Amino acid sequence: MKWRYFKQNLFLGVVRLSALTIAISLGGFLFYIFVNGLGAISWEFLTLPPRDSMTKGGIMPAILGTIYLTSGAIIIALPLGVVSAVYLNEYAKQGPVVRIIRLGVNCLAGVPSIVFGLFGLGLFVVFLQFGSCILSGALTLGFLILPTIIGASEEALKSVPQTFREASLGLGISKWHTILRIVLPNALPGILTGSILGIGRAAGETAPIMFTASAFFTAKLPTSIFDEVMALPYHVYVLATAGTHIEETRQIQYGTVLVLVGLVLSIDLIAIVIRSYIRKKKRW
Amino acid sequence: MVAVQNNNIIETRNINFYYGDFKALTNVTMEFEQNKVTALIGPSGCGKSTLLRLLNRMNDLIDGTRVEGEVVFEDRNIYDPDVDPVEIRRRIGMVFQKPNPFPKSIFNNITYGPKLIGVKNKSELEALVEQSLNQASLWNEVKDILGQSAMMLSGGQQQRVCIARALAMKPDVLLMDEPTSALDPISTAKIEELIEELKKDYTIIIVTHNMQQAARISDYTGFFYLGKLIEYNLTEKLFTNPEVSQTEDYITGRFG
Amino acid sequence: MSRKLKEIIIKNIFFLFALISIFILGLIVVFLFREGLPIFKVVSVKDFIFGNEWYPTYNPPDFGIWPLIVGSIIVTLFASVIAVPLGVLSAIYISEIAPPLMKEILKPVIELLAGLPSVVLGFFGMVVLAPWLQETFDLPTGLNIVNVSIILAIMAVPTISSISEDALYSVPREFKEASYALGATRFETIAKVIVPAALSGISTAVILGMARAIGETMVVLMVAGGAAAIPESIFDSVRPMPASIAAEMGEAPFRSNHYHALFATGMVLFFITLFFNLIADYISTKFKEVGSGTL
Ligand SMILES: Nc1ncnc2c1ncn2[C@@H]1O[C@H](COP(=O)(O)OP(=O)(O)OP(=O)(O)O)[C@@H](O)[C@H]1O
Ligand SMILES: [Mg+2]
């Protein structure tokens, strides 16, 4: 009998320890980045472009570039994702076709980000001759986050009670109007939270934009979607591996990392908070 | 077996209904008279809801279902390929077992359908809301809170909002699937009264588990067992002097 | 009739859009092949995959990606050794043991961990973990298999943990209650009833976590050290496939053999991850149909 409880306690200990390890990794990591990065953050750092071959100055073009790329990605992925999800959840009958589409979504979700980068290079930059620019990068990122959006939208659509659909259809309202007036409005908060998570993902990705959108350095700000941009994640990579000035720019590196992490995690946190709020206050 | 005159509004003819391979209804032929209340009774799983949902093609929404036979409404088989189920559902409204108002205001719940079929005029909509709520004998209770969410109302009030919502589409027939089973006795009494009132203008077909209810409010009653219509008769006759022994066993509570 | 027609048209438009994911997958294959296949005019498929020498810029160049594949496999395996226990055990903790408040804290923690940009983790590996490893173990470089495996594990843990947790959560309560009612301890119930019932979900989680690790780019690019040779110790540097693609694409002349070889490496990577995803999908659907008959 003692042995049974000893085993149990040992197990509980190990399990708690692993959860603790994860929490501490995140906490320690954030603390470290915060402490080291905070010194770099200033109004100038956030609003000025880099100077002296990026050893001084700010990161404003990279922040702006990330905002452009991410907005572009969500503009592309949101409608496609929502429409796909509506088909899968509202129209499709269970069968081989839906099975294959779902498999496709899952497989797309698993494609490595560097492969998305190659794909964007091959299709948008080379074949369609957009060149390396905001448009190519936003399209690549948009396709990358498409499965995230589809998944979140499907979950949101599933959470709309079946009785709402029946009530509307039972009144003699067409399926399309039912979806438009009842299903989508009720799923909207969930869809939006999912999209916010997609935005967070897009903002942090580096590999897909390395060959499709990111400039090592551009002093001028983009004037059209056919311009190259700097982007925060790529800027971190460039500074950290630049070779000649690595030690000199440490402060800027930490600052950029802090801005990037702060941006991405606050986006995620917003989504998480909204989601738990929606779940709690759900009236049905 | 049935003694109704020929002012039937809907008839089913030799209906067989399948959920995939499972046959839920066998050879059901039934006529529903205009401006009467017809009750469908029978033990759980005997196919009452299936039949009801068949009458306005709500079963279309379930994958893998199949219908054989005809449902005739106004001289037309509603399962003909060129019939639009949306049109049918406008003419044949439905009230569900659990109250299912939309998470909208009371006003918008009721105007939801009319707006979508093109009623835009504000005063017309207001008149329609008042009329429907009056018909559902809810007007006095909610006339000052029309802007509030329908989800805030009591279960019985919610169910009457759903009835008013269905009535606002001006249907000919109202299908009700155990409309009071989720309600308290007082709300139930109110809805029964309401049904009595509504049959002046509408044909009502109601599924119920409550035999007193069927006896109280209906003119005709059909008893189902294992997907078959066992007996269909005037309510009075069916409850006092049933023709089939199975019916008698059921209404006297010897099985079920 | 016209409304019916409209409904049918709408449905079909939605259907076409729903095909977009498959369409993109198709496009990915097409464009990887288009830019990657030309390399096989220079080198055979066998020599490309199993060739031991990756010297794409030498004269004459060597295009053998075997060391890159081995690098990918090794870092993925070592990362799994760390991430699988951590991920599964934390899922057990969250789903079965943690008090509600802990749950409310840990679930977002895992989600935020999943949201950390990989370039930032790579940065952390470079500036913190690498110097520490180098000093502690007196190594020529801290950018090595150990370092990259630790960082990759951090990236894979959220995937493994959240999918496992879903699987554990969906084990019916009756199972658990039945087990407790028979006098089993919590540990016995978890080990003998809950985990076996969730096993297919947990396997899916592990496979997807590994797929995440093998496809991860920035971490291996920044932390793996970059040596394109078969490693001999866990403190050696490696050059996994994504690192090679990301590092060299910028310098490879447009449509040179080197450029084509990098696309072909992308093809290999794509098909490996596709394979992982298909297996994960197979496991999860197969057991969904049978129910949790793994008890
Ligand atoms: N969506 C469905 N898929 C498969 N079978 C179904 C479905 N809905 C109902 N059935 C089956 O069809 C039969 C009739 O069901 P129905 O809902 O019509 O019964 P009911 O008489 O309304 O019962 P209750 O009084 O419990 O509501 C039952 O055996 C049921 O299991
Ligand atoms: Mg029923």
Short mmCIF file of C-alpha atoms and ligand atoms in Angstrom, two decimals, chain B residues 17-20 22-25 41-53 59 62-63 65 97 177-178 207-209 224 227, ligand 1:
data_model
loop_
_atom_site.label_atom_id
_atom_site.label_comp_id
_atom_site.label_asym_id
_atom_site.label_seq_id
_atom_site.Cartn_x
_atom_site.Cartn_y
_atom_site.Cartn_z
CA PHE B 17 -38.27 7.92 -44.22
CA TYR B 18 -34.69 6.85 -43.70
CA TYR B 19 -31.79 8.15 -41.65
CA GLY B 20 -29.03 6.45 -43.64
CA PHE B 22 -32.31 3.22 -40.50
CA LYS B 23 -35.96 3.36 -41.44
CA ALA B 24 -37.62 5.82 -39.09
CA LEU B 25 -41.08 5.96 -40.69
CA ILE B 41 -48.40 11.07 -29.70
CA GLY B 42 -46.38 7.93 -29.08
CA PRO B 43 -43.43 6.62 -27.12
CA SER B 44 -40.00 8.16 -27.42
CA GLY B 45 -38.22 7.42 -30.70
CA CYS B 46 -41.37 6.40 -32.56
CA GLY B 47 -40.85 9.04 -35.24
CA LYS B 48 -43.10 11.91 -34.23
CA SER B 49 -40.49 14.60 -34.63
CA THR B 50 -39.31 12.98 -37.82
CA LEU B 51 -42.78 13.25 -39.32
CA LEU B 52 -43.22 16.82 -38.14
CA ARG B 53 -39.90 17.93 -39.60
CA ASN B 59 -35.11 17.00 -42.43
CA ILE B 62 -29.67 16.29 -41.91
CA ASP B 63 -27.10 14.50 -44.05
CA THR B 65 -31.71 11.24 -45.06
CA GLN B 97 -39.00 21.91 -28.26
CA ASP B 177 -42.55 19.92 -31.50
CA GLU B 178 -43.20 19.46 -27.79
CA VAL B 207 -46.11 16.71 -31.03
CA THR B 208 -46.57 16.04 -27.36
CA HIS B 209 -45.64 13.50 -24.73
CA PHE B 224 -47.34 6.33 -33.57
CA GLY B 227 -42.34 4.46 -37.07
N1 LIG D 1 -30.48 12.71 -37.06
C1 LIG D 1 -30.79 11.40 -36.90
N2 LIG D 1 -29.93 10.46 -37.39
C2 LIG D 1 -30.21 9.16 -37.24
N3 LIG D 1 -31.29 8.69 -36.61
C3 LIG D 1 -32.17 9.56 -36.11
C4 LIG D 1 -31.95 10.97 -36.23
N4 LIG D 1 -32.98 11.60 -35.63
C5 LIG D 1 -33.80 10.63 -35.17
N5 LIG D 1 -33.33 9.41 -35.46
C6 LIG D 1 -33.96 8.12 -35.12
O1 LIG D 1 -35.22 8.07 -35.71
C7 LIG D 1 -36.18 7.54 -34.81
C8 LIG D 1 -37.31 8.51 -34.65
O2 LIG D 1 -36.81 9.70 -34.04
P1 LIG D 1 -37.73 10.93 -33.67
O3 LIG D 1 -36.86 12.01 -33.20
O4 LIG D 1 -38.62 11.22 -34.79
O5 LIG D 1 -38.56 10.35 -32.45
P2 LIG D 1 -39.64 11.04 -31.54
O6 LIG D 1 -40.87 10.25 -31.71
O7 LIG D 1 -39.71 12.48 -31.83
O8 LIG D 1 -39.04 10.80 -30.10
P3 LIG D 1 -39.05 11.78 -28.83
O9 LIG D 1 -40.38 11.65 -28.23
O10 LIG D 1 -37.98 11.21 -27.96
O11 LIG D 1 -38.74 13.16 -29.31
C9 LIG D 1 -35.44 7.24 -33.52
O12 LIG D 1 -35.16 5.87 -33.49
C10 LIG D 1 -34.16 8.02 -33.63
O13 LIG D 1 -33.11 7.31 -33.02
#
